[in-house]
Every structure is written in structure tokens, then in C-alpha cells.
mmCIF file of C-alpha atoms in Angstrom:
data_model
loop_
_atom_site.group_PDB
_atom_site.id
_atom_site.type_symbol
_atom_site.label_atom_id
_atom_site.label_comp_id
_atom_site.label_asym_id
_atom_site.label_seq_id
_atom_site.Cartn_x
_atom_site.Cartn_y
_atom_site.Cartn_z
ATOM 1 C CA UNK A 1 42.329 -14.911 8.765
ATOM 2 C CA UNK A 2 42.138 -11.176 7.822
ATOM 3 C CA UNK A 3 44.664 -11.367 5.607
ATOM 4 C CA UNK A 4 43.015 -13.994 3.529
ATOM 5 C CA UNK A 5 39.720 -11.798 3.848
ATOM 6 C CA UNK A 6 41.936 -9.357 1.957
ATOM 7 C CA UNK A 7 43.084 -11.429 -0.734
ATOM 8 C CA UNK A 8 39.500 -12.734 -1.266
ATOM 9 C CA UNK A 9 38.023 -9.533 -1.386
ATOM 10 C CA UNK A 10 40.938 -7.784 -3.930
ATOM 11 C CA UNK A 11 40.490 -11.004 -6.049
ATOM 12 C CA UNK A 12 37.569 -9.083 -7.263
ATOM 13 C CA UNK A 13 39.360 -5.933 -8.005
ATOM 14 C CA UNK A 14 42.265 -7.392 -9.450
ATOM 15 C CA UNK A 15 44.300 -10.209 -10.771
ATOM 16 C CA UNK A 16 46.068 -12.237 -8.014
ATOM 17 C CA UNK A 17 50.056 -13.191 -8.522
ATOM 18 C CA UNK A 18 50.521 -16.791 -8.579
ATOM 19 C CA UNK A 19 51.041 -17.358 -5.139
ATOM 20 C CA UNK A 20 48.604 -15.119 -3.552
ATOM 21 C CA UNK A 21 46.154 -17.383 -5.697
ATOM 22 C CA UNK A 22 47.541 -20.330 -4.661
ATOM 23 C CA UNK A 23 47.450 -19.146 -0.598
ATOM 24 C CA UNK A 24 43.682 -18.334 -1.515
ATOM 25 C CA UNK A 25 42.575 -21.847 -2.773
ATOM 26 C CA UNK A 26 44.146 -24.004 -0.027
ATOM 27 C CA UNK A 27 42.769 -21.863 2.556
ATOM 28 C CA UNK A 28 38.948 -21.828 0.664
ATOM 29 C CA UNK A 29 40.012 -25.719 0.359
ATOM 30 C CA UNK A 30 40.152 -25.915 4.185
ATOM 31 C CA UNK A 31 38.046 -23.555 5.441
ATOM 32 C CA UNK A 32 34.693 -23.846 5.200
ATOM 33 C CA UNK A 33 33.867 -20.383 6.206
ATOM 34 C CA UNK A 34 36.160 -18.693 3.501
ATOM 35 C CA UNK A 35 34.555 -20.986 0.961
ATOM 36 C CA UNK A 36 30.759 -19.456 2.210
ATOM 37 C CA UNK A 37 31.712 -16.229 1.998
ATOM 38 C CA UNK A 38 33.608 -16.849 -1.224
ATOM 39 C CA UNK A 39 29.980 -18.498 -2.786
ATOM 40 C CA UNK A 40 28.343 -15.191 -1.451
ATOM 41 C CA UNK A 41 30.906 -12.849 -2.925
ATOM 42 C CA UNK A 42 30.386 -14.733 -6.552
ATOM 43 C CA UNK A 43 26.767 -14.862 -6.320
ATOM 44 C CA UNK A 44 26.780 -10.799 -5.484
ATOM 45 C CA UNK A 45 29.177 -10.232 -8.363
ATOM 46 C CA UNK A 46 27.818 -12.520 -10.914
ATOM 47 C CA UNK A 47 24.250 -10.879 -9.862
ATOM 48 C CA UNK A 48 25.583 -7.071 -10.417
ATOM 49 C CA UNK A 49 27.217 -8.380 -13.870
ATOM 50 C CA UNK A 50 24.059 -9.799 -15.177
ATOM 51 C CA UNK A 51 22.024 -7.160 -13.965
ATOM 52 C CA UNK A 52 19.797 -5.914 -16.970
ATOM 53 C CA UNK A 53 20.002 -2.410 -17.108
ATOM 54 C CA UNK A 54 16.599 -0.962 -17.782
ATOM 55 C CA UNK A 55 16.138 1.184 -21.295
ATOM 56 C CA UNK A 56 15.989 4.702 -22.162
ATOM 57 C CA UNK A 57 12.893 5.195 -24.588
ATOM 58 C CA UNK A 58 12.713 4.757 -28.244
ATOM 59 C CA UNK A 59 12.267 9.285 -28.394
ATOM 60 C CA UNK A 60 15.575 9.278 -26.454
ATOM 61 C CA UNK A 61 17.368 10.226 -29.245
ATOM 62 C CA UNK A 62 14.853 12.588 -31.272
ATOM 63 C CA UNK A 63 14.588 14.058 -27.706
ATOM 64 C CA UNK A 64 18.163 14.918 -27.138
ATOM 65 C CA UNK A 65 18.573 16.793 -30.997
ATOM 66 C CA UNK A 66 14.713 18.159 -30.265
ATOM 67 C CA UNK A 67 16.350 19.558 -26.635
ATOM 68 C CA UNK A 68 19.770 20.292 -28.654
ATOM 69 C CA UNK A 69 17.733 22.265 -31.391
ATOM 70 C CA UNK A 70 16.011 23.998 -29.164
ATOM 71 C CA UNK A 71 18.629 25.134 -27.021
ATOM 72 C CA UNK A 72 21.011 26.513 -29.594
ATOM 73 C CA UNK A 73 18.541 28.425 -31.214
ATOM 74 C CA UNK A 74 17.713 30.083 -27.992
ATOM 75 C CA UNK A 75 21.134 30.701 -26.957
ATOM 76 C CA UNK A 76 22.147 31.610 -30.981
ATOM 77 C CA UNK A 77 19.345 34.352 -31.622
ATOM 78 C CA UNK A 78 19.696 35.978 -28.120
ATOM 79 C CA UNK A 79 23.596 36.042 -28.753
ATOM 80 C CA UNK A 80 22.911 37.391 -31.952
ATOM 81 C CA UNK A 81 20.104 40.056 -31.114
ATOM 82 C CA UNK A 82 22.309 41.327 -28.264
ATOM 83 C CA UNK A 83 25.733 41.439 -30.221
ATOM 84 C CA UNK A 84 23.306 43.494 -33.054
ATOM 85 C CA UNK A 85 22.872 45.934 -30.666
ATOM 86 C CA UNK A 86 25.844 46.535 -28.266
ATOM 87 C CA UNK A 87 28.509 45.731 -31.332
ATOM 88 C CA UNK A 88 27.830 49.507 -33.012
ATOM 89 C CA UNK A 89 27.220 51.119 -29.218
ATOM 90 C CA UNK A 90 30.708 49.681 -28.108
ATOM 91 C CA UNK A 91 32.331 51.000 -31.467
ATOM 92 C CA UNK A 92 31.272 54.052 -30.806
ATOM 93 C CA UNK A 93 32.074 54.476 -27.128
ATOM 94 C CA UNK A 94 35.681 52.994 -27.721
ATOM 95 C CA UNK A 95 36.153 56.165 -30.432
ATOM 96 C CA UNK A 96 34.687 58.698 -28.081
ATOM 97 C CA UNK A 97 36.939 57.258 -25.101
ATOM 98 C CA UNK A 98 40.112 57.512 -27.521
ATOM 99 C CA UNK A 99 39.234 60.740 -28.644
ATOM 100 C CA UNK A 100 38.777 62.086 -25.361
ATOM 101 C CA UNK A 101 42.160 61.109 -23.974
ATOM 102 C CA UNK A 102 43.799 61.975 -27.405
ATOM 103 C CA UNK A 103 42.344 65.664 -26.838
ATOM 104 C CA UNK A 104 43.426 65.917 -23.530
ATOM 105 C CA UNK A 105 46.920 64.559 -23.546
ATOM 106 C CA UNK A 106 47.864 66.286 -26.869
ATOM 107 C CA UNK A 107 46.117 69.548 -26.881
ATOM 108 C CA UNK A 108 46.789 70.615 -23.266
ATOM 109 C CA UNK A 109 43.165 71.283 -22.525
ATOM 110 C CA UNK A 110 40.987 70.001 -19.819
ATOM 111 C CA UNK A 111 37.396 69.129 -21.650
ATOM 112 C CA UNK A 112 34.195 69.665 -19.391
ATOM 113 C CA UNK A 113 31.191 67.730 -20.264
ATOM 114 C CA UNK A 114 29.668 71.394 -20.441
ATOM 115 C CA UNK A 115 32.088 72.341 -23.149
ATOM 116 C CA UNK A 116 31.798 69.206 -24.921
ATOM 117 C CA UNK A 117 27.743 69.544 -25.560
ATOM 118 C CA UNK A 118 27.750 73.090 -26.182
ATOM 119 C CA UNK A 119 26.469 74.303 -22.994
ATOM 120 C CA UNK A 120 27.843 77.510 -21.854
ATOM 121 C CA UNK A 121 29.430 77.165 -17.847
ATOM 122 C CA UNK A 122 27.399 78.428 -15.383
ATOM 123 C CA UNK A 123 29.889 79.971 -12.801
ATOM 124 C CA UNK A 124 29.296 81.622 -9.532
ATOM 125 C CA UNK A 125 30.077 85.092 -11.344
ATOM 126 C CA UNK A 126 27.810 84.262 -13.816
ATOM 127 C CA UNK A 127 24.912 82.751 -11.411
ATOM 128 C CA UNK A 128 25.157 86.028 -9.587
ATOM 129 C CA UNK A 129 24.391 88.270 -12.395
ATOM 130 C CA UNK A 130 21.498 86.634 -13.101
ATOM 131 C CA UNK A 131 20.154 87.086 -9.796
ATOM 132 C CA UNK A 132 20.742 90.359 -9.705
ATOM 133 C CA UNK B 1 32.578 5.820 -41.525
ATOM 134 C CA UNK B 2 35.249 5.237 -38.006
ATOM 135 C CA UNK B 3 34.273 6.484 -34.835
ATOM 136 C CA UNK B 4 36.992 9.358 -34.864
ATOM 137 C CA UNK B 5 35.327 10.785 -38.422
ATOM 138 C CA UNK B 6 31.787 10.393 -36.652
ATOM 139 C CA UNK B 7 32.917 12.250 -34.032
ATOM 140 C CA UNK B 8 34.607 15.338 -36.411
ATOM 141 C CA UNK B 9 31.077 15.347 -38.367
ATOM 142 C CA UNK B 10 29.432 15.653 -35.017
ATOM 143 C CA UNK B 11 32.123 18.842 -34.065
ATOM 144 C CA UNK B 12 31.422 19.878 -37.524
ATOM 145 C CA UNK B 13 27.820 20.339 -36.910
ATOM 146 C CA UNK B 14 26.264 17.672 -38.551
ATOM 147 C CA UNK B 15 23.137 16.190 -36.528
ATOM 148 C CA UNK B 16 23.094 13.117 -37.992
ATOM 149 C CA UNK B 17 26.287 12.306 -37.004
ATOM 150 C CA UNK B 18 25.386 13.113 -33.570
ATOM 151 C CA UNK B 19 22.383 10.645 -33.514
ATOM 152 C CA UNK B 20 25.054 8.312 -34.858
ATOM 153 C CA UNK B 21 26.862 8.852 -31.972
ATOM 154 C CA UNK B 22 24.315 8.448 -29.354
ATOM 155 C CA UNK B 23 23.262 5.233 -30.417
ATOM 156 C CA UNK B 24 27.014 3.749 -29.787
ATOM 157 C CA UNK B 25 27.014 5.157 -26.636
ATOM 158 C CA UNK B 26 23.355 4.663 -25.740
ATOM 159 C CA UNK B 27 23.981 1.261 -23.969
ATOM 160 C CA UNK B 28 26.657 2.263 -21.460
ATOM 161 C CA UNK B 29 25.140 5.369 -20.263
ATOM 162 C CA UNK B 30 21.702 3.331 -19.880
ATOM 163 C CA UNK B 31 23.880 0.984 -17.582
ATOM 164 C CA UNK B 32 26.002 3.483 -15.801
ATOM 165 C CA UNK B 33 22.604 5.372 -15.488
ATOM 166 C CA UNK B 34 20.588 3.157 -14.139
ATOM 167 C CA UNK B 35 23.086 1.510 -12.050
ATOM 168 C CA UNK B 36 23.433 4.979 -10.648
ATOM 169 C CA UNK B 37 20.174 5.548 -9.898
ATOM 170 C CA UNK B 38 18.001 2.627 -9.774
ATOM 171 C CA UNK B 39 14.896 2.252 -11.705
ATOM 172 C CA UNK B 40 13.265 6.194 -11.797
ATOM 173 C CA UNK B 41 11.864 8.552 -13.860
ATOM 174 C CA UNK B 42 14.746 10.490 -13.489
ATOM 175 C CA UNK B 43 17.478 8.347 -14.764
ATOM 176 C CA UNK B 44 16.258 9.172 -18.725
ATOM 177 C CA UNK B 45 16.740 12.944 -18.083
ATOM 178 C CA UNK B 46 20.062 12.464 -16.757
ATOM 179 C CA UNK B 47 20.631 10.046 -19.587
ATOM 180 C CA UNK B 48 19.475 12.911 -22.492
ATOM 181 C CA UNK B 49 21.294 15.670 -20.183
ATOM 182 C CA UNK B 50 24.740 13.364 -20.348
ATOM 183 C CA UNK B 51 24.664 13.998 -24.508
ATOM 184 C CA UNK B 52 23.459 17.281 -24.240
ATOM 185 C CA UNK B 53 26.577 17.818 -22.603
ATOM 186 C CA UNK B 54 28.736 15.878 -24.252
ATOM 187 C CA UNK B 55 27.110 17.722 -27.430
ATOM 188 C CA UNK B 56 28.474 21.169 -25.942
ATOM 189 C CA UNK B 57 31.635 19.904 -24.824
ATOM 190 C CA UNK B 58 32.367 17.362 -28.074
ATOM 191 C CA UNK B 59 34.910 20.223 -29.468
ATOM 192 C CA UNK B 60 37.058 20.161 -26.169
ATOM 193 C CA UNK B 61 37.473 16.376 -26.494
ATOM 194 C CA UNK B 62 40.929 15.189 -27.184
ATOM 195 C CA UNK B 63 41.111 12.144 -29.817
ATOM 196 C CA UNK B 64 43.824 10.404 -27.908
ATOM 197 C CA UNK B 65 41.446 9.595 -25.192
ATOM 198 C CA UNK B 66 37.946 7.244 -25.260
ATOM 199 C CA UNK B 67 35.345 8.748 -25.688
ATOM 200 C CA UNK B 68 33.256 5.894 -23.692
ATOM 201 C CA UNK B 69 35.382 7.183 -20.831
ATOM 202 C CA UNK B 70 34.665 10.962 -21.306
ATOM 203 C CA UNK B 71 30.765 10.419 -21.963
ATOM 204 C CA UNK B 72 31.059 8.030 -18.971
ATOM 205 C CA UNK B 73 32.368 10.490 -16.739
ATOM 206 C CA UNK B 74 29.732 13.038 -17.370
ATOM 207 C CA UNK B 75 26.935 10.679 -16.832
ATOM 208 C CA UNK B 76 28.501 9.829 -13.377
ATOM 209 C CA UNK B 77 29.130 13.385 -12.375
ATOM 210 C CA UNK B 78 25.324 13.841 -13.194
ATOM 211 C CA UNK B 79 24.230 11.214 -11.289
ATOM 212 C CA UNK B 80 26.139 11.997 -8.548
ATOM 213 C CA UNK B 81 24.462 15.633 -8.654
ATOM 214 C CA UNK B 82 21.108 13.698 -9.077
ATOM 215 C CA UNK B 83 22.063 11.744 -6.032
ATOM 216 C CA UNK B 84 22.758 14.727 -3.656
ATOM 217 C CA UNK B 85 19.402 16.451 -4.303
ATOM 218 C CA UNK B 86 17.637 13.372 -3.592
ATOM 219 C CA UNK B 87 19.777 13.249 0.006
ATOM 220 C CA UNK B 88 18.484 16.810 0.591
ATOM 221 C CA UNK B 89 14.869 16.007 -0.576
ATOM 222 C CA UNK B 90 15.431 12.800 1.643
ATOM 223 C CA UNK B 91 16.686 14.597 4.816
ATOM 224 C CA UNK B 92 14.262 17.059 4.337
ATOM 225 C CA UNK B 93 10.705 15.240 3.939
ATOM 226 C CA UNK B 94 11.525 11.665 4.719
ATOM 227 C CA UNK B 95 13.076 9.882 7.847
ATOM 228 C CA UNK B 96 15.528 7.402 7.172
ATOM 229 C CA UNK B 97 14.171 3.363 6.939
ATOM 230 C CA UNK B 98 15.667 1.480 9.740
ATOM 231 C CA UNK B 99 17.997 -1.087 7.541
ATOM 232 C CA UNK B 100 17.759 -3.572 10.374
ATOM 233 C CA UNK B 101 14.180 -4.071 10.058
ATOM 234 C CA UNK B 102 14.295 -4.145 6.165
ATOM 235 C CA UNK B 103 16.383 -6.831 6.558
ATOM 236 C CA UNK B 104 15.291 -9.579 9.093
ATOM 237 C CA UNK B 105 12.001 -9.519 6.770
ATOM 238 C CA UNK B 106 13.403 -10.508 4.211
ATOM 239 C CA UNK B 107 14.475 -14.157 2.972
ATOM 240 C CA UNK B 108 15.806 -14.767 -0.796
ATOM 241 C CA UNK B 109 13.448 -17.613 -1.776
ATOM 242 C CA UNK B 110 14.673 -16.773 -5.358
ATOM 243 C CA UNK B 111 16.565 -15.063 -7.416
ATOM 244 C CA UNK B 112 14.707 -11.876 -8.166
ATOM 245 C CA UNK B 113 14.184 -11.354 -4.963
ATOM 246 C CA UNK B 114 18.023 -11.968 -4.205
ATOM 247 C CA UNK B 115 18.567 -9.507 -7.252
ATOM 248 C CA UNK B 116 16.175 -7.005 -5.515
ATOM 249 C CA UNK B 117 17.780 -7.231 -2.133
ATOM 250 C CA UNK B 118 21.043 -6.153 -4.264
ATOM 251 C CA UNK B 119 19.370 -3.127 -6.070
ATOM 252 C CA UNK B 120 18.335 -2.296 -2.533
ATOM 253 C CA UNK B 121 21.918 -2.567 -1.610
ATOM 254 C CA UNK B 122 23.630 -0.829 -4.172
ATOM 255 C CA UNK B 123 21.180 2.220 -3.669
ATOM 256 C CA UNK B 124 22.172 2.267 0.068
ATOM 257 C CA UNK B 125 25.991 2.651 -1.079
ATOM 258 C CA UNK B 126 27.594 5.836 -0.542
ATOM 259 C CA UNK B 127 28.429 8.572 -3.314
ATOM 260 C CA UNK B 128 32.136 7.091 -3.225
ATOM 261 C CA UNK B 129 31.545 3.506 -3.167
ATOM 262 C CA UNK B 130 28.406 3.110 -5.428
ATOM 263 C CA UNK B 131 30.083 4.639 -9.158
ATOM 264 C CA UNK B 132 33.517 1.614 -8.332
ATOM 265 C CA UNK B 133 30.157 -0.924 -8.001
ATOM 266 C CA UNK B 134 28.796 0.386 -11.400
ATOM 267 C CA UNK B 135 32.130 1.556 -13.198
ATOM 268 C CA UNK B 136 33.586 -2.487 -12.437
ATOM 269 C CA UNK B 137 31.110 -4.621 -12.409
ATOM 270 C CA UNK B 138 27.630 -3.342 -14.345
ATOM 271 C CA UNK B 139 29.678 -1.645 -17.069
ATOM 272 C CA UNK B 140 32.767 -3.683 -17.060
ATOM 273 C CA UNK B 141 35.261 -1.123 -16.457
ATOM 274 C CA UNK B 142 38.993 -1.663 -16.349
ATOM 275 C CA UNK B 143 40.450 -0.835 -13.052
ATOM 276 C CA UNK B 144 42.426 1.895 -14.948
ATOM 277 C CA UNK B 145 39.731 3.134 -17.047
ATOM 278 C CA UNK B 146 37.650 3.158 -13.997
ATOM 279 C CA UNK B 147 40.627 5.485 -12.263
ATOM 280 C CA UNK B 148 40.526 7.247 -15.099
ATOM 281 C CA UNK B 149 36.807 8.062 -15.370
ATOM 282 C CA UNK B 150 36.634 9.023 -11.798
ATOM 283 C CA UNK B 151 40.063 10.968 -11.508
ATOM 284 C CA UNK B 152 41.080 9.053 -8.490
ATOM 285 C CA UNK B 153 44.015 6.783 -8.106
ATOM 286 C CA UNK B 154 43.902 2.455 -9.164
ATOM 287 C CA UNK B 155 44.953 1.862 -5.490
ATOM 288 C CA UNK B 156 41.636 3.732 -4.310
ATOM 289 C CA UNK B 157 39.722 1.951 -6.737
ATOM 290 C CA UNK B 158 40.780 -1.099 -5.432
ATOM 291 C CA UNK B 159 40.017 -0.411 -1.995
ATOM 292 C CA UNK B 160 37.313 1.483 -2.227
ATOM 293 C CA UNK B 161 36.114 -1.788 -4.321
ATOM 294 C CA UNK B 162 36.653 -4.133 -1.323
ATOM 295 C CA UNK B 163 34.404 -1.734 0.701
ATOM 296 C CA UNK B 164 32.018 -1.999 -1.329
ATOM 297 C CA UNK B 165 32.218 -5.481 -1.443
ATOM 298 C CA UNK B 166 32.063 -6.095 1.955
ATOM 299 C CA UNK B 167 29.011 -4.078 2.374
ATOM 300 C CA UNK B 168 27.269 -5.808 0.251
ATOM 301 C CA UNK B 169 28.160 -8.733 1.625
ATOM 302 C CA UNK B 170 27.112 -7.509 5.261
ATOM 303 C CA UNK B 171 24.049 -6.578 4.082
ATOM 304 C CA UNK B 172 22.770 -10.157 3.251
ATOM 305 C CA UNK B 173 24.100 -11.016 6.687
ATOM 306 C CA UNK B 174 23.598 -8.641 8.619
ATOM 307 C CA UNK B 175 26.899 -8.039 9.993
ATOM 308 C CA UNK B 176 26.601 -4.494 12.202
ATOM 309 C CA UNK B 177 25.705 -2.659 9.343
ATOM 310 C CA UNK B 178 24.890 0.806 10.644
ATOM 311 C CA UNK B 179 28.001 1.084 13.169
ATOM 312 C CA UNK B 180 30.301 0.580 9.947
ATOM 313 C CA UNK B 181 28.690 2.754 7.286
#
């Protein structure tokens, strides 16, 4: 019996061979309980198949390109405002970068941010005669 | 104009073309929506949220696929999402409905209320079961197509199918329902 319980319930996933259909009719031919829960099975299916699906409004559209338009003129002006602003700043720190590594390597010399600005080193020597 | 050259206007910017496009696909995502969800007010935003989506990810698509399938597949991904916050809402301000007492009230006199007791039914389906129910039967699915849309294999379509089935079917008759889901 459980194997025809099978068979009924993958008739309604899938197409039967021949003799599996065959097996399935004589046994809803002599069983009456097989036949029941065949009825049920077609009256849930055929129920879900003619369900009527409710509908999306009539704005559904105008609201998804409203939503859409919205959206990508956020995203588009914040993209642009920020890339305004950080394109010329990252130009100019990938120069600086280059040029500081292309200084040190090549010219043998080991740059100080004190150096670089113009601001003369403040040693211990020189820390001490001031004191004094 | 072909759906294909719809769809490269869309990519190409063009609005219109867009609209075009949701109103082709506007009747299977109402179905797959709804069937989803149930009747709510949040089945439209999912619905509008499936194209805005699709909208963003229309360049990615590949023409030698459907794009029923693709647009499909979002709108069950969302629903699924939609599904899981209403669990945690659920768990977290409402006690579960006994399903036995539901049940013995109820007596299909007619039709609608038959079709009722199966909206009921299809809502109490699990997050794996329910989308086979809508995919095969509401939207009229393939069993491959259906595969496809949910990345899983035919063969656990199929039985994932006959579960379904059969729990529907239990649920009219009340066959130890809670011990088996």
C-alpha cells in the first residue's frame, strides 16, 4: 500500500511510465481508499491551480521607476559629490607617496617630516642651549 | 520589439523599456508573490522590491537563460526573507495557534471555504516546502525550471513536492499533524 501512496503522490510531480500508470488505476479501481484520497489530492491541486492570485495596484509600476528614480539619483549625486572631492586629494597623495620613495631610494637620504616642511630639528644639543 | 531587445533598451537605460518589462512579468510575480505570502500589505512591496532588483541586476543577466526564471527567483528569495522576519515577529509577540483546534471547527460547506482552509494550509508550510507548492502548481512551473529557480536538484523537487502534498492532505484530515511537521 505505501508504494502505491508513492506513485499517487509523484503522479503530481511528474509523468508516470506506462506501467506505473497502469499499477495506479487498477489499484484506485479496487480500492476505495486510494480512490478517496486520490479525489482529495485533485480537489487540493485543482484548488491551488485555480487559485486567483490577488493584484498589485494600478501605481505598481509608476511606483517602481518613482522608487528607481529616486534611488539612482541618490546613489548617482553622492557618488559623484564624493568622487569630486577625493579624485584630486588621491592624485595628489599618490605623487607625494612616489616622490617620497623616489627621494629616498635614489638620493641616499633619509627625509624627516621636519626637513620636509622647513622646520629646523630640534635636538637635545640644541634644546639645551636654549635652556641655558 | 522581442523580449531580448526590450531587455537591451532596459540595460541601456531606457525607462520605458523597463515599464515594458514589468508589465510582462507583472502577472507571475503577483502569483509567486502572493502565493508566497498570502493576502498582506506586504506582498506589493516585495512585489516593487523584486524589479527594483531585477532593475540593478538586469546587466548581469545572461540572454541564454529566462528571464521569468531569474525575476522569479528574486521574488522567492524575497519572500523567503519576508517570511523569516515574520517567524521572528511571530516567536517574539505571538504564541503559536494550536492547529488541532483550528481544525475540528472547521467543516468545508463550500468551496471558498475549502479554498480558505487551503490558503490556511499553504501559509502553515515550511520555508522549503511552500516555494515547490507555488513554483508547480500556482505558477505552473516545470519541474526543471522549478530546480532551476530554486538551485536545488529535480529529485528534491519531486520529493519535497510529495511532502507537501501530503501535508496538505493531512491537514483536511487531520492525520497527526504536529508530530510530523
Amino acid at each position: 500500500m505505501k508504494n502505491i501512496k508513492e506513485l499517487l503522490f509523484r503522479s503530481y510531480s511528474t509523468e508516470l511510465t506506462s506501467e506505473e500508470g497502469a499499477e495506479l488505476k487498477s489499484h484506485i479501481n479496487k480500492s476505495d481508499q486510494i480512490k478517496k484520497e486520490k479525489d482529495q489530492l485533485d480537489m487540493i491541486v485543482n484548488t491551488i491551480t485555480n487559485m486567483v492570485s490577488n493584484q498589485f495596484s494600478r501605481e505598481f509600476e509608476d511606483q517602481i521607476l518613482n522608487k528607481i528614480n529616486s534611488k539612482s539619483w541618490w546613489t548617482e549625486s553622492l557618488y559623484n559629490e564624493l568622487f569630486s572631492v577625493f579624485k584630486p586629494v588621491a592624485f595628489a597623495s599618490s605623487i607625494a607617496i612616489i616622490g617620497l620613495v623616489y627621494y629616498q631610494v635614489y638620493m641616499g637620504d633619509i627625509l624627516t617630516i621636519n626637513s620636509l616642511i622647513g622646520i629646523p630639528e630640534y635636538t637635545i644639543e640644541n634644546i639645551l642651549a636654549l635652556i641655558q | 520589439m522581442n523580449q531580448n531587445e526590450i531587455i537591451k533598451s532596459a540595460i541601456s537605460g531606457d525607462k520605458e523599456a523597463f515599464r515594458m518589462l514589468i508589465s510582462i512579468l507583472r502577472p507571475t510575480i503577483e502569483k509567486t508573490v502572493f502565493g508566497m505570502l498570502g493576502q498582506c500589505p506586504e506582498a506589493e512591496d516585495i512585489g516593487q522590491e523584486t524589479f527594483i532588483k531585477l532593475y540593478h541586476s538586469l546587466d548581469k543577466f545572461r540572454f541564454e537563460s529566462n528571464l521569468k526564471t531569474y525575476v522569479t527567483r528574486i521574488a522567492i528569495n524575497l519572500s523567503l526573507n519576508e517570511l523569516k522576519k515574520r517567524k521572528r515577529r511571530t516567536n517574539l509577540f505571538e504564541s503559536n495557534v494550536n492547529i488541532t483546534e483550528i481544525s475540528n471547527n472547521i467543516e468545508f460547506d463550500n468551496q471558498t471555504e475549502f479554498m480558505d482552509r487551503i490558503k490556511w494550509a499553504l501559509k502553515k508550510l515550511s520555508n522549503k516546502h511552500r516555494p515547490v507548492i507555488v513554483l508547480r502548481f500556482i505558477d505552473g512551473y516545470s519541474l526543471k525550471e522549478t530546480a532551476e529557480i530554486l538551485e536545488i536538484p529535480v529529485g528534491t523537487v519531486l520529493s519535497r513536492t510529495s511532502r507537501a502534498l501530503q501535508y496538505l492532505k493531512d491537514i483536511i484530515n487531520m492525520e497527526n499533524i504536529n508530530e510530523k511537521y
